[in-house]
Amino acid sequence: MDLNFNKNEDHNKLLLSDLRQKFSKIKLGGGEKRIQKLHSEGKMTARERIDYLLDAKAESIEIGALVAEGMYKEHGGCPSGGVVVKLGYIKGKQCIVVANDATVKAGAWFPITAKKNLRAQEIAMENKIPIIYLVDSAGVYLPLQDEIFPDKEHFGRIFRNNAIMSSMGITQISAIMGSCVAGGAYLPIMSDEAIIVDKTASIFLAGSYLVKAAIGEAIDNETLGGATTHCEISGVTDYKAKDDKDALDKIKNIVDKIGDYEKAGFNRIKAQKPALDEKEIYGILPKSRAEQYDMMEIISRMVDNSEFEAYKDGYGQTIITGYARIDGWAVGIVANQRKVIKTKKGEMQFGGVIYSDSADKATRFIANCNQKKIPLVFLQDVTGFMVGSKSEQGGIIKDGAKMVNAVSNSVVPKFTVIVGNSYGAGNYAMCGKAYDPRLIFAWPSAELAVMGGTQAAKVLAQIEASSLKAKGETVDEAKEAELFAKIKARYDEQTSPYYAASRLWTDAIIDPLETRKWISMGIEAANHAPIEKAFNLGVIQV
């Protein structure tokens, strides 16, 4: 291995180390003291509940672990959005589990908490897989109620989704394992079945203090909405559990009886590891996002037996398209090629840029995958579409629009991996979050923005300098350099993969070596939902 390989490897492993450190801190939720308090009450933490519920030796992935990272500082933070979401297996059946973290503001709902819960429900609805709610929440975080209560994608949408999923036949099971108050009380009761833990859990529209204030009735919370009340008097809940583990065991027993599902029929054979060493990805992926590299070197270390059947290999070479297998599943891969390409015409094309011919190739390939019922995997390292008079006269807008059209109308499941750059319209054409990938996740090397930090900072610094000059202020080279540095620092923070993950623009930041697992579990989930409509590009300019 050369020196550059070693430098890249060191850099990428340091990024991975930073990720692991952040996750170690996030796993503590509201902190050790609050965890101890929960244990003293005879309760398990959200993560302990999920770990006990999911099959011990089976794979699982966590959705939105880094949500709210760096957000809500004036409110003391909200680690992981105060809710833990995992896709895993219960008695061998793939399910998504949502657990309120009572160590974080007593499980209160911040705006990002609602967004994360809606994302979990979206995954359940798209893939028609069971969803399990482990409820332990004080309800809406009142200081931010205006950002969570009334809008379409706010708190109320969760109950609407409960109703929609019920009509779709998607299994929903709730365990009330702590506080469940006000509007939040509807979530477990709109589930198919509800379990409540005796003595430590309660559910009511208004607690004892509010009841006293509203109607003058003096009553304690246990009598008002405890397990005995709702299992033996109101009939609101279906099962009484003696403690957390008993409630979780009841969920396991219920899930164990669920019948088989209709398959979408995606092709899978026995999985094979890549023939080339996966760990070499760390050394291949450059330290600098501007540096060129061969994306095929990454793909060869990601797919089964390192086998890849290239489609239109010699045409539109700044996008790689072709068929492969990942963990046995047949996939169609659309990837940005990051090395400079010399065309047959003798022209040079920049790596990571989408040209007319590469957009045309990708459109045709996406259509082929839809016809053959092959899931699509997008590997993003894109700076955008090619600009300039030659590209404009060549119809780059038209060809780019065709590609966006194909991605938008694709009916096979799509999965997006942000390897490096994800800039501008390139993010859209390569199936960014707005284009409904079943899962979208980033490597620690990822950057998401409308354009690169250096370019954006130069433009913004020029605008600000012009503004200052217009006000009669002197702007010399030193001042321009200061403006540029200040703006670039701010912009770079916003391009960070953590900035994106904290806002749930991506589902996770992962170790590149976990990519195969994420895609495999994603396709397995998608296989629960047969494709119900035909691929149709609609009106498109040829």
mmCIF file of C-alpha atoms in Angstrom, residues 45 55 78 102 104 120 209 243 281 296 303 312-313 369 413 471 479:
data_model
loop_
_atom_site.group_PDB
_atom_site.id
_atom_site.type_symbol
_atom_site.label_atom_id
_atom_site.label_comp_id
_atom_site.label_asym_id
_atom_site.label_seq_id
_atom_site.Cartn_x
_atom_site.Cartn_y
_atom_site.Cartn_z
ATOM 1 C CA THR A 45 -34.210 2.230 30.054
ATOM 2 C CA ASP A 55 -33.797 -11.398 19.177
ATOM 3 C CA CYS A 78 -32.410 16.293 23.647
ATOM 4 C CA ALA A 102 -37.722 8.685 29.933
ATOM 5 C CA VAL A 104 -34.508 12.729 28.519
ATOM 6 C CA ALA A 120 -40.458 5.220 12.079
ATOM 7 C CA TYR A 209 -53.591 17.771 39.293
ATOM 8 C CA ASP A 243 -43.128 -5.432 35.256
ATOM 9 C CA ILE A 281 -12.337 1.066 1.695
ATOM 10 C CA MET A 296 -15.358 0.946 -8.762
ATOM 11 C CA VAL A 303 -20.761 -6.418 -3.457
ATOM 12 C CA LYS A 312 -23.173 0.818 -20.800
ATOM 13 C CA ASP A 313 -19.665 0.705 -19.376
ATOM 14 C CA CYS A 369 -34.343 -2.098 -12.936
ATOM 15 C CA PRO A 413 -37.326 0.230 -3.391
ATOM 16 C CA LYS A 471 -21.878 51.347 3.081
ATOM 17 C CA LYS A 479 -10.731 41.889 5.702
#
